[in-house]
Short mmCIF file of C-alpha atoms in Angstrom, two decimals:
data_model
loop_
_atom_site.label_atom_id
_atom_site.label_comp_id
_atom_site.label_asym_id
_atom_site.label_seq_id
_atom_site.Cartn_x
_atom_site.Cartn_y
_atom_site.Cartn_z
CA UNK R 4 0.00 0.00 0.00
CA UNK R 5 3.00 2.95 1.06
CA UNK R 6 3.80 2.42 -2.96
CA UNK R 7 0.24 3.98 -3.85
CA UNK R 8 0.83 6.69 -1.57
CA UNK R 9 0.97 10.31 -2.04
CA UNK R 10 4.30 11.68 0.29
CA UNK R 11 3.19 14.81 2.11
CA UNK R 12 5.31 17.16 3.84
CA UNK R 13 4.49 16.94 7.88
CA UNK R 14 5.87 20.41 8.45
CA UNK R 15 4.32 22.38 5.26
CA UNK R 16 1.75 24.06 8.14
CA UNK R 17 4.99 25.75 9.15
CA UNK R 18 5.24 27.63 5.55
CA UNK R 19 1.15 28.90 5.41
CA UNK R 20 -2.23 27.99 6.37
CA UNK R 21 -2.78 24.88 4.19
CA UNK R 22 -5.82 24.10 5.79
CA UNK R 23 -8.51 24.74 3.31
CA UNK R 24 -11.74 26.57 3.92
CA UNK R 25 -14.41 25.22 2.40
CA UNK R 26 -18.14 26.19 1.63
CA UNK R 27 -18.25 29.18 3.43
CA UNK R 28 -21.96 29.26 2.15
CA UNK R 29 -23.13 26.44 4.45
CA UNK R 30 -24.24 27.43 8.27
CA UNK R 31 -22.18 26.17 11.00
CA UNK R 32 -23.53 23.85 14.00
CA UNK R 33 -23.39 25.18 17.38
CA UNK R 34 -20.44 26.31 19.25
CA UNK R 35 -19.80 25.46 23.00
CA UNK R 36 -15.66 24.96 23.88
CA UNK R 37 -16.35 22.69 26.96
CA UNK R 38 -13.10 20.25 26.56
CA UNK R 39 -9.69 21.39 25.61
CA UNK R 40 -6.26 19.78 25.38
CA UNK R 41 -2.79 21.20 25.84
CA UNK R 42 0.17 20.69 24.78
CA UNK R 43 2.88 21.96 27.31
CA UNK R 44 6.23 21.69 25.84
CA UNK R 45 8.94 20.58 23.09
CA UNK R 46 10.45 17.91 24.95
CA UNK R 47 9.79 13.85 25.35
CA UNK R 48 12.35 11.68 26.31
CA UNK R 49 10.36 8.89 24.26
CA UNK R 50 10.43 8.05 20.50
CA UNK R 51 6.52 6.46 19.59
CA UNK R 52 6.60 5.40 16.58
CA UNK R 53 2.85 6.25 15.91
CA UNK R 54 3.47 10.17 17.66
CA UNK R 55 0.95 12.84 16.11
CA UNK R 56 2.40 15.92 17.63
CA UNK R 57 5.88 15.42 16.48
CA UNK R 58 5.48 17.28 13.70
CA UNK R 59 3.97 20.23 15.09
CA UNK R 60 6.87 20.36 17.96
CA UNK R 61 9.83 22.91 17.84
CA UNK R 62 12.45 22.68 20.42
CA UNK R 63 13.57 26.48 21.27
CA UNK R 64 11.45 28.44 23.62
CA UNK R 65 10.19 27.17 27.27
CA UNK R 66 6.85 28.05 29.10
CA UNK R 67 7.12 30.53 31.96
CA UNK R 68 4.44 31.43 34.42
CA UNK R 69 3.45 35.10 32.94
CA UNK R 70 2.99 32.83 30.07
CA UNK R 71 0.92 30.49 31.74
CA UNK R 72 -1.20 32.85 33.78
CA UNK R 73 -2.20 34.25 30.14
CA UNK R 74 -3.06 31.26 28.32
CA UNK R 75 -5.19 29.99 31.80
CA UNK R 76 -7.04 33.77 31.76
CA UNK R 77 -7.97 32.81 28.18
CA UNK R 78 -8.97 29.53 28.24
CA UNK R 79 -11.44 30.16 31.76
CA UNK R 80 -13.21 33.36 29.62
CA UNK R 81 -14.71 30.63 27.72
CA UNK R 82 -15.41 29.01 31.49
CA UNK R 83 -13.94 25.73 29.81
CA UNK R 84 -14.76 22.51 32.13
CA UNK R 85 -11.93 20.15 31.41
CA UNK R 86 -8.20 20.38 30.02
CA UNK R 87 -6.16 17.48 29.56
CA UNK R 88 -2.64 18.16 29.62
CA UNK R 89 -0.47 16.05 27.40
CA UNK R 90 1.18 15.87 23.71
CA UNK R 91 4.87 15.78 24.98
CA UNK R 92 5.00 13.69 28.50
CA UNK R 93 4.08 16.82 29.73
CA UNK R 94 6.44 17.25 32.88
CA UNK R 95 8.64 18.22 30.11
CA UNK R 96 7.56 21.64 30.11
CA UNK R 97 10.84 23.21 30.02
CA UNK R 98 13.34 21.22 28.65
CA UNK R 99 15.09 17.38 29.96
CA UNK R 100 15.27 18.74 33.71
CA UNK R 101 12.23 17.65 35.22
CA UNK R 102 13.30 20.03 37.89
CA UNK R 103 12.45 23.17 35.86
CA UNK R 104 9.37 21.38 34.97
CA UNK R 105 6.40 24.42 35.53
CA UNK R 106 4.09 21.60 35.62
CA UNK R 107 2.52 22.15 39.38
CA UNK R 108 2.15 26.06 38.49
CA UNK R 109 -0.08 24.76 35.49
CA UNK R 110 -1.98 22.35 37.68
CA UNK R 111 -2.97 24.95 40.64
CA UNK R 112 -3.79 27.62 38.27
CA UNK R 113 -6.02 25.68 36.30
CA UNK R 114 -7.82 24.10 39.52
CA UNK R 115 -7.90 27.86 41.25
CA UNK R 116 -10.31 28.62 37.56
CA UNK R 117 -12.48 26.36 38.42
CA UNK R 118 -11.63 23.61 35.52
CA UNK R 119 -11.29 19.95 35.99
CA UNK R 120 -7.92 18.59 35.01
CA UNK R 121 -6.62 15.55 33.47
CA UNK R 122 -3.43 14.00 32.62
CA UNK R 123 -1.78 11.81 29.60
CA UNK R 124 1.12 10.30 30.29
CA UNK R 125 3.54 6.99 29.57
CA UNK R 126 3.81 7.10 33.60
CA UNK R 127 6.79 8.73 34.35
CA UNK R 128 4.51 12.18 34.91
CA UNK R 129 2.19 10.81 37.39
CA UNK R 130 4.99 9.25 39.03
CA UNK R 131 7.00 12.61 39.40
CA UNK R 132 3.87 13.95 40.21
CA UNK R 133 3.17 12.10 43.48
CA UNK R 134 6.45 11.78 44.56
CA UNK R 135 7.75 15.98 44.33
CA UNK R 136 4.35 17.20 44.21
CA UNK R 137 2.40 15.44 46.19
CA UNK R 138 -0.66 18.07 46.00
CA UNK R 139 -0.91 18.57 42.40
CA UNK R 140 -0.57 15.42 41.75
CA UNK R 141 -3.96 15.27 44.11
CA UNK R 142 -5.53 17.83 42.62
CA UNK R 143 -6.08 16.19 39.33
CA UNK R 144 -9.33 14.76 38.39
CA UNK R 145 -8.05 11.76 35.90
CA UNK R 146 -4.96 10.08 34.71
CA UNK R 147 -4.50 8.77 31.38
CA UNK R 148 -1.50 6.22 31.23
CA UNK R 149 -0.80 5.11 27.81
CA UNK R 150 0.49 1.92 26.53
CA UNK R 151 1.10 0.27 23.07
CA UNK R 152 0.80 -3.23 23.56
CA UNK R 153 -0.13 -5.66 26.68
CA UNK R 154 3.01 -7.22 25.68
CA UNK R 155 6.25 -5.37 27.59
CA UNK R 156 8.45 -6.61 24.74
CA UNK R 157 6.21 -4.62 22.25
CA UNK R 158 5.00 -1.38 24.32
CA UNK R 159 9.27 -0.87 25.11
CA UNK R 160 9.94 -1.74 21.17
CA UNK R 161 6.92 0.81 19.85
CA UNK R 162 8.48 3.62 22.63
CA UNK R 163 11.87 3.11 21.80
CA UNK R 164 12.77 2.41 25.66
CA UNK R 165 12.38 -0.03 28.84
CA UNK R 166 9.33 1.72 30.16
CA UNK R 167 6.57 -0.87 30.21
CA UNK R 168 7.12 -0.74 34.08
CA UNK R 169 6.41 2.57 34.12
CA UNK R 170 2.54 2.09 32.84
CA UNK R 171 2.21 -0.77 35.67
CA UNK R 172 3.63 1.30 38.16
CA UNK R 173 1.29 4.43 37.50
CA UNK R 174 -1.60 2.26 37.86
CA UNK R 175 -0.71 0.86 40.49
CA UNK R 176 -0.29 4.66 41.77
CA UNK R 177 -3.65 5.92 41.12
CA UNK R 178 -5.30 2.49 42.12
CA UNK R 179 -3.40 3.47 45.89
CA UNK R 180 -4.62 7.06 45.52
CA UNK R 181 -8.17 6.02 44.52
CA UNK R 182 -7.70 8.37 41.32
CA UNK R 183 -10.08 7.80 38.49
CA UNK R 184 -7.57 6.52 35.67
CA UNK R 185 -7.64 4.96 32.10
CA UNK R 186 -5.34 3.04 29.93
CA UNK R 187 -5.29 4.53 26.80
CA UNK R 188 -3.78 2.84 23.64
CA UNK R 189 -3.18 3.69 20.09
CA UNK R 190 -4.88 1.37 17.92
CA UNK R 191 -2.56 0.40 15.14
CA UNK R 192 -3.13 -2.99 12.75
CA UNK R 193 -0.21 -4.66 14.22
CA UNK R 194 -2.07 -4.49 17.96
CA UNK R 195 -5.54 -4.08 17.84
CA UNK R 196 -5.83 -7.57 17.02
CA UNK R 197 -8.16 -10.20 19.42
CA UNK R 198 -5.44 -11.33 21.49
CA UNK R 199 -4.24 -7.76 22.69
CA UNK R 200 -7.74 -6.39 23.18
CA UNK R 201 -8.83 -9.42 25.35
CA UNK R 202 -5.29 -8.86 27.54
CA UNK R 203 -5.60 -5.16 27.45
CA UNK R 204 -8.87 -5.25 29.00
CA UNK R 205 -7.76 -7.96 31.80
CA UNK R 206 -4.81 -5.50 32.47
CA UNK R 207 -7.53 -3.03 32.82
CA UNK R 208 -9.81 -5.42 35.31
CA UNK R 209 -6.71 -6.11 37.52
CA UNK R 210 -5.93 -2.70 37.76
CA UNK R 211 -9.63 -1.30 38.38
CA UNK R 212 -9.05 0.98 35.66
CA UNK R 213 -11.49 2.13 31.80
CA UNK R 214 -9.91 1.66 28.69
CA UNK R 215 -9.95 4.23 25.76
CA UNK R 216 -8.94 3.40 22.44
CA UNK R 217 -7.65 6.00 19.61
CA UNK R 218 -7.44 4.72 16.12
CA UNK R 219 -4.53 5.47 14.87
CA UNK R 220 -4.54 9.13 12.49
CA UNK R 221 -2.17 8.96 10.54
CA UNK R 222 -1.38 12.47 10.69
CA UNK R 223 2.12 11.90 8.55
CA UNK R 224 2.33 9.33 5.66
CA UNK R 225 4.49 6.91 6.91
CA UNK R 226 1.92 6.04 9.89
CA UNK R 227 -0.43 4.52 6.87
CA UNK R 228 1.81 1.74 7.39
CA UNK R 229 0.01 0.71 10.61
CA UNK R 230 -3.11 2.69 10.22
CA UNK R 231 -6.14 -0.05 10.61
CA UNK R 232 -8.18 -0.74 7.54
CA UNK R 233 -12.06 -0.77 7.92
CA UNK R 234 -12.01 -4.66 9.06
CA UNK R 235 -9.63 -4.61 11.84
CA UNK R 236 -11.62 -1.34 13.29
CA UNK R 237 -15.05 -3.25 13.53
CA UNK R 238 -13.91 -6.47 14.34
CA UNK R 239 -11.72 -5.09 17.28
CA UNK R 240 -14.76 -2.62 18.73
CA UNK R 241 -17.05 -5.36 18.55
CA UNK R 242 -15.33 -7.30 20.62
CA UNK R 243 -14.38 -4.31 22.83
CA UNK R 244 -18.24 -3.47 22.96
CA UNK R 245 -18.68 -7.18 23.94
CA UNK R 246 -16.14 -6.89 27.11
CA UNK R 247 -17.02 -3.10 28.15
CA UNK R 248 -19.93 -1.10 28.61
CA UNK R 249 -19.38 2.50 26.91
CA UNK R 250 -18.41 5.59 29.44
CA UNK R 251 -17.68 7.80 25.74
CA UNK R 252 -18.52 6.83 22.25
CA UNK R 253 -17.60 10.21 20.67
CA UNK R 254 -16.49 7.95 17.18
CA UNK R 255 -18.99 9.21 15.10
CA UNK R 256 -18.74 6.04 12.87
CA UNK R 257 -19.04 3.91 16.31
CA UNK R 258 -21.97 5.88 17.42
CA UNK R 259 -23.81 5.23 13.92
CA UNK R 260 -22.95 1.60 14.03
CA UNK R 261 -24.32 1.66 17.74
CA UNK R 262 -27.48 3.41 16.92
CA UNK R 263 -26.28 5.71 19.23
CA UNK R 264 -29.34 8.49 18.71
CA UNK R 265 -28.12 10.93 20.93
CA UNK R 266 -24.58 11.18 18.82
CA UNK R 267 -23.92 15.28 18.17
CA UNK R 268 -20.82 13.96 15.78
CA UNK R 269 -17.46 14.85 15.50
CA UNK R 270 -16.72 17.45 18.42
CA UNK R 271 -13.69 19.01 16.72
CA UNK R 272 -13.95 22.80 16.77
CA UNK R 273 -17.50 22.17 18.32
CA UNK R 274 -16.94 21.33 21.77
CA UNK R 275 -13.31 20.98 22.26
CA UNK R 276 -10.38 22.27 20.56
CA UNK R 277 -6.00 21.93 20.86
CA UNK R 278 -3.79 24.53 22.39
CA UNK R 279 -0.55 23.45 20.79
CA UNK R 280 3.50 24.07 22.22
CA UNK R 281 5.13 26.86 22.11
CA UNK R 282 6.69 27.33 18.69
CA UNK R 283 10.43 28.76 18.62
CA UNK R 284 9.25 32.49 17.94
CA UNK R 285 7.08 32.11 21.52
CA UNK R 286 3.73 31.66 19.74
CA UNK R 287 1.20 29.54 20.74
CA UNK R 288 -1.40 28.71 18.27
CA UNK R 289 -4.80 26.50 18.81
CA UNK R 290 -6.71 24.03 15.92
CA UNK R 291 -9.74 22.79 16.26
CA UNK R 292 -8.46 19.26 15.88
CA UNK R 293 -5.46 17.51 17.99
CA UNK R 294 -4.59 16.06 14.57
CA UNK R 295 -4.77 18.37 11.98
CA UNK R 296 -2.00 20.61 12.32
CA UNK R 297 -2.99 22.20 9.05
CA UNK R 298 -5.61 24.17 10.84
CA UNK R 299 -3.80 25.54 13.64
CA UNK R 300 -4.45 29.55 13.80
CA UNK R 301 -3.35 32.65 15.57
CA UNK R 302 -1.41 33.13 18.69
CA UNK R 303 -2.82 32.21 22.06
CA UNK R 304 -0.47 35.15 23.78
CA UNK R 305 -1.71 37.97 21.63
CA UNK R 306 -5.20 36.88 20.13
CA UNK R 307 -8.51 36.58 21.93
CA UNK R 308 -9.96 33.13 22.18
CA UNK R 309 -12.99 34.13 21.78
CA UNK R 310 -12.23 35.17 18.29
CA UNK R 311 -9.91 32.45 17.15
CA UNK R 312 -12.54 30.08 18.24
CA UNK R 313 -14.27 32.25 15.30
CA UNK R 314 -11.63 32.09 13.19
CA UNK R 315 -12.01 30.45 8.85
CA UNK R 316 -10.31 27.31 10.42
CA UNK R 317 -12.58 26.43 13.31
CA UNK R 318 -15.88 27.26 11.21
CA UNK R 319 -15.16 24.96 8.30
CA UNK R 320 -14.85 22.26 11.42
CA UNK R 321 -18.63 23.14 12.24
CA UNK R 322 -19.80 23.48 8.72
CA UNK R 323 -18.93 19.36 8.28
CA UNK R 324 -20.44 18.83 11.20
CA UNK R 325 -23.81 20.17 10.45
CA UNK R 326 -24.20 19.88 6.96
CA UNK R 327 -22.71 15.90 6.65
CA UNK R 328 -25.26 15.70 3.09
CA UNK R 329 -22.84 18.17 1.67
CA UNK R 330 -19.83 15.53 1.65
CA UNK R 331 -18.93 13.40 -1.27
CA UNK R 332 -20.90 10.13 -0.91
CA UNK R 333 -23.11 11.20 2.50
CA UNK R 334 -25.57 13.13 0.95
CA UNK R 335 -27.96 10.70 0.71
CA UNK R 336 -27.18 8.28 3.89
CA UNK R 337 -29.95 7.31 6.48
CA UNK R 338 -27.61 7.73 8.95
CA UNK R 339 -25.52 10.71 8.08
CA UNK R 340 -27.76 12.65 11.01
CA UNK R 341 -25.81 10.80 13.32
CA UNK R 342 -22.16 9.43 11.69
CA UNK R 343 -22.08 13.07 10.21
CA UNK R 344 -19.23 11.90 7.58
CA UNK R 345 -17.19 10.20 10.43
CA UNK R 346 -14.15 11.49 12.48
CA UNK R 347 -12.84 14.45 10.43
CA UNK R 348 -9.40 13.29 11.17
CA UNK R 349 -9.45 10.54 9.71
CA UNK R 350 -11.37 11.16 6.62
CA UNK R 351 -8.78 14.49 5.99
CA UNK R 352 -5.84 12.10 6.85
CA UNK R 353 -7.09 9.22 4.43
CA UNK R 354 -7.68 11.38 1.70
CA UNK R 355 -4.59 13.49 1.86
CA UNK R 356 -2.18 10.60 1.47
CA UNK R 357 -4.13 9.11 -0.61
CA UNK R 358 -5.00 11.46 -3.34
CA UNK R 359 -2.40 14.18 -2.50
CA UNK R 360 -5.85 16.47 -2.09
CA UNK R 361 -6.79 18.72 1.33
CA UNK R 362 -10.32 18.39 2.37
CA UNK R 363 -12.68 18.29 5.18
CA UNK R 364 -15.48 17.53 3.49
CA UNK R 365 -14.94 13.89 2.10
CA UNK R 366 -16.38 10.52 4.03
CA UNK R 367 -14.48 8.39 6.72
CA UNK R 368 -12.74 5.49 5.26
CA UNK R 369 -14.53 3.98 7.91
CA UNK R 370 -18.07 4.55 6.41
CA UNK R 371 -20.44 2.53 8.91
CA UNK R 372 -22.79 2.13 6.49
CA UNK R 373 -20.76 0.33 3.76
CA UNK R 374 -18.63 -1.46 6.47
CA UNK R 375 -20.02 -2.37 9.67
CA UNK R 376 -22.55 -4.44 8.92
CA UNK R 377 -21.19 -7.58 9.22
CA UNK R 378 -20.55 -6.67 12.79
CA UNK R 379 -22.70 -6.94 16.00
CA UNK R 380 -23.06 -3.87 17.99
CA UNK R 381 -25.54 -2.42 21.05
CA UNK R 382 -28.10 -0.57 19.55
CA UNK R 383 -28.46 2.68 21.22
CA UNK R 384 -26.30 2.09 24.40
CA UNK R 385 -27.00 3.84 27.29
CA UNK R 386 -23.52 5.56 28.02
CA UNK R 387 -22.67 5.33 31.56
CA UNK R 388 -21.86 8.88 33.30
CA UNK R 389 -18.60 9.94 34.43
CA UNK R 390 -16.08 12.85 35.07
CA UNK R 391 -13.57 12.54 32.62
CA UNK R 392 -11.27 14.90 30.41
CA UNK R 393 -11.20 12.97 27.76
CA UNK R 394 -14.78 12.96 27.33
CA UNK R 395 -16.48 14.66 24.41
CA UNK R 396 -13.06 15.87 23.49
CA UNK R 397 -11.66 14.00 20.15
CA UNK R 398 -13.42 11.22 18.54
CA UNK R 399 -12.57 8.59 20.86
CA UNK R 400 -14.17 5.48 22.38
CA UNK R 401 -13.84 4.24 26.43
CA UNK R 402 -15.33 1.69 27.90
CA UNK R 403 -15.42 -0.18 31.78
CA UNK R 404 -14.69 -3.66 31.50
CA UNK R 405 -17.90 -5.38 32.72
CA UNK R 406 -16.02 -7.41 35.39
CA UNK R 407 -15.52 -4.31 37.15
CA UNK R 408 -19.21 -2.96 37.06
CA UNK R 409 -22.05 -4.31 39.88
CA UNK R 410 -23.53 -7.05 38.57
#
């Protein structure tokens, strides 16, 4: 397949706004920023193969707390209710020395506005966390602990490092602290496969712990070569579905292949939105999408977020959302009302390496309606409620292992 594709330049959003905005004619759907997630530095001592915000990191220019105290008066104007704090392992806020780390500044300030705040980390964050800053560390309303396989050998091969004792000691860490906390995974075709879904979701039963799962985006070319074709993303959801009742089921092609009636769609530039790193010039810009670098806009330090939120970029997010008939192949789906097109992402992503083309408005790879159906789902599953950042944030999927629900 990598013969067939079309090589795309990672960093071209550097150069201009490649993002293209599209039928400017259409209305937009409704805008309410609940959900946001930030990206706090440059640094990560950790190589993942499968990394989306490598490409939209520059190593030159550190955080400080004037900096901080700005970017927090922006974000609570909006009165956000969650940010999750991640991208880089985020206690790398200011270079290698997790002693400069402005980290616990970023916490308190956030928690003193009155927003709930969550973590994403391979462990050694949390970790840090509980054992320098005790409070902070306290003060945070989730973890997320990622891993890339069940399997040590694999997670340490995919991160480039021995650090699949990291993930078990964080959970072991919030599981002592009683902290509400998720392993998250990548899904990739080499391990979202039946054997690593069933042991991922033991791992999560012994620890007491949801699992979320991200489908790979494969926001540079060379991640098509693990991206998961239509086949492996049913078959492996089904079965998740099967093990775990749903706490978030913000995949719009998930939701349609659920029934899921009370689906709103893809919540890009809707409900939640990225604040990215500092680039090297001490900007920091925002996109609607935690993907889609080619939509990232203005500078969080000088702009209003109110307006940026307003900006070209963000409203040709909310025009695909509300107007799914008016992409190529959707406009006359049953179900369109509630897959709206699919994760924009992904269908962007797909299409760009692909065809070499820049769209928003073409259809998920994923399509529900031409691919799920040989695949059992609940219809219309009551989602079960419960605090957490990651929540209505990016299309995303997490689920409680039955074993740990009352029976």
């Amino acid at each position: 397949m990598s013969d067939l594709l079309v090589r795309v330049n990672p960093l071209e959003h550097y150069k201009s706004n490649v993002g293209p905005i599209e039928k400017e004619y259409l209305p937009e759907c409704e805008v309410e920023i609940e959900n946001i997630g930030w990206t706090l530095g440059n640094e990560c001592p950790y190589r993942c193969k499968h990394c989306y915000s490598m490409s939209a990191r520059r190593k030159g220019r550190d955080l400080t707390t004037e900096i901080i105290d700005r970017v927090v008066e922006q974000v609570s104007s909006l009165r956000v209710r969650t940010i999750n704090l991640g991208g880089n392992e985020p206690l790398f806020t200011n270079g290698p020395d997790p002693r400069k780390t402005l980290l616990p500044y970023i916490i308190r300030k956030l928690v003193e506005s009155g927003i709930d705040v969550g973590l994403t980390t391979s462990g050694i964050t949390a970790m840090y966390l509980a054992k320098h800053h005790k409070e902070e560390f306290l003060l945070l309303n989730d973890v997320d602990i990622s891993i890339d396989s069940p399997y040590p050998e694999e997670h340490n091969q995919n991160r480039g490092t021995d650090i699949f004792r990291d993930v078990l000691e964080a959970l072991q860490l919030c599981r002592d602290h009683h902290k509400e906390f998720t392993l998250v995974m990548c899904a990739m075709n080499w391990n979202f496969t039946e054997d690593r879904i069933r042991a991922l979701v033991e791992l999560c039963t012994i620890y007491g712990c949801n699992v979320r799962i991200n489908p790979i985006k494969p926001v540079e070319t060379r991640h098509m070569k693990t991206a998961l074709t239509a086949e492996q993303y049913y078959t492996g959801f089904s079965l998740l579905m099967e093990l775990c009742e749903s706490l978030d089921l913000t995949e719009p092609t998930l939701a349609a292949a659920s029934n899921y009636t009370s689906s709103k769609r893809c919540p890009c530039g809707r409900k939640s939105f990225r604040i990215h790193s500092i680039t090297p010039d001490g900007k920091i810009p925002i996109s609607p999408c935690v993907y889609l670098h080619d939509f990232k806009v203005g500078n969080l330090l000088e702009d209003d977020l109110s307006e940026l939120i307003l900006s070209p970029q963000f409203q040709s997010f909310r025009r695909r959302n509300r107007n799914p008939e008016a992409i190529e192949g959707c406009s006359d789906c049953e179900i369109n009302k509630i897959c709206g097109g699919g994760c924009a992402s992904r269908s962007y992503l797909y299409h760009l390496h692909t065809t070499g083309e820049r769209s928003l408005f073409v259809k998920d790879p994923f399509c529900p309606k031409e691919q799920a159906k040989d695949h059992q789902f609940p219809q219309n599953p009551v989602i079960h409620p419960l605090n957490l950042v990651h929540r209505d944030y990016l299309c995303t999927w997490i689920g409680k292992p039955k074993a740990l629900l009352p029976s």
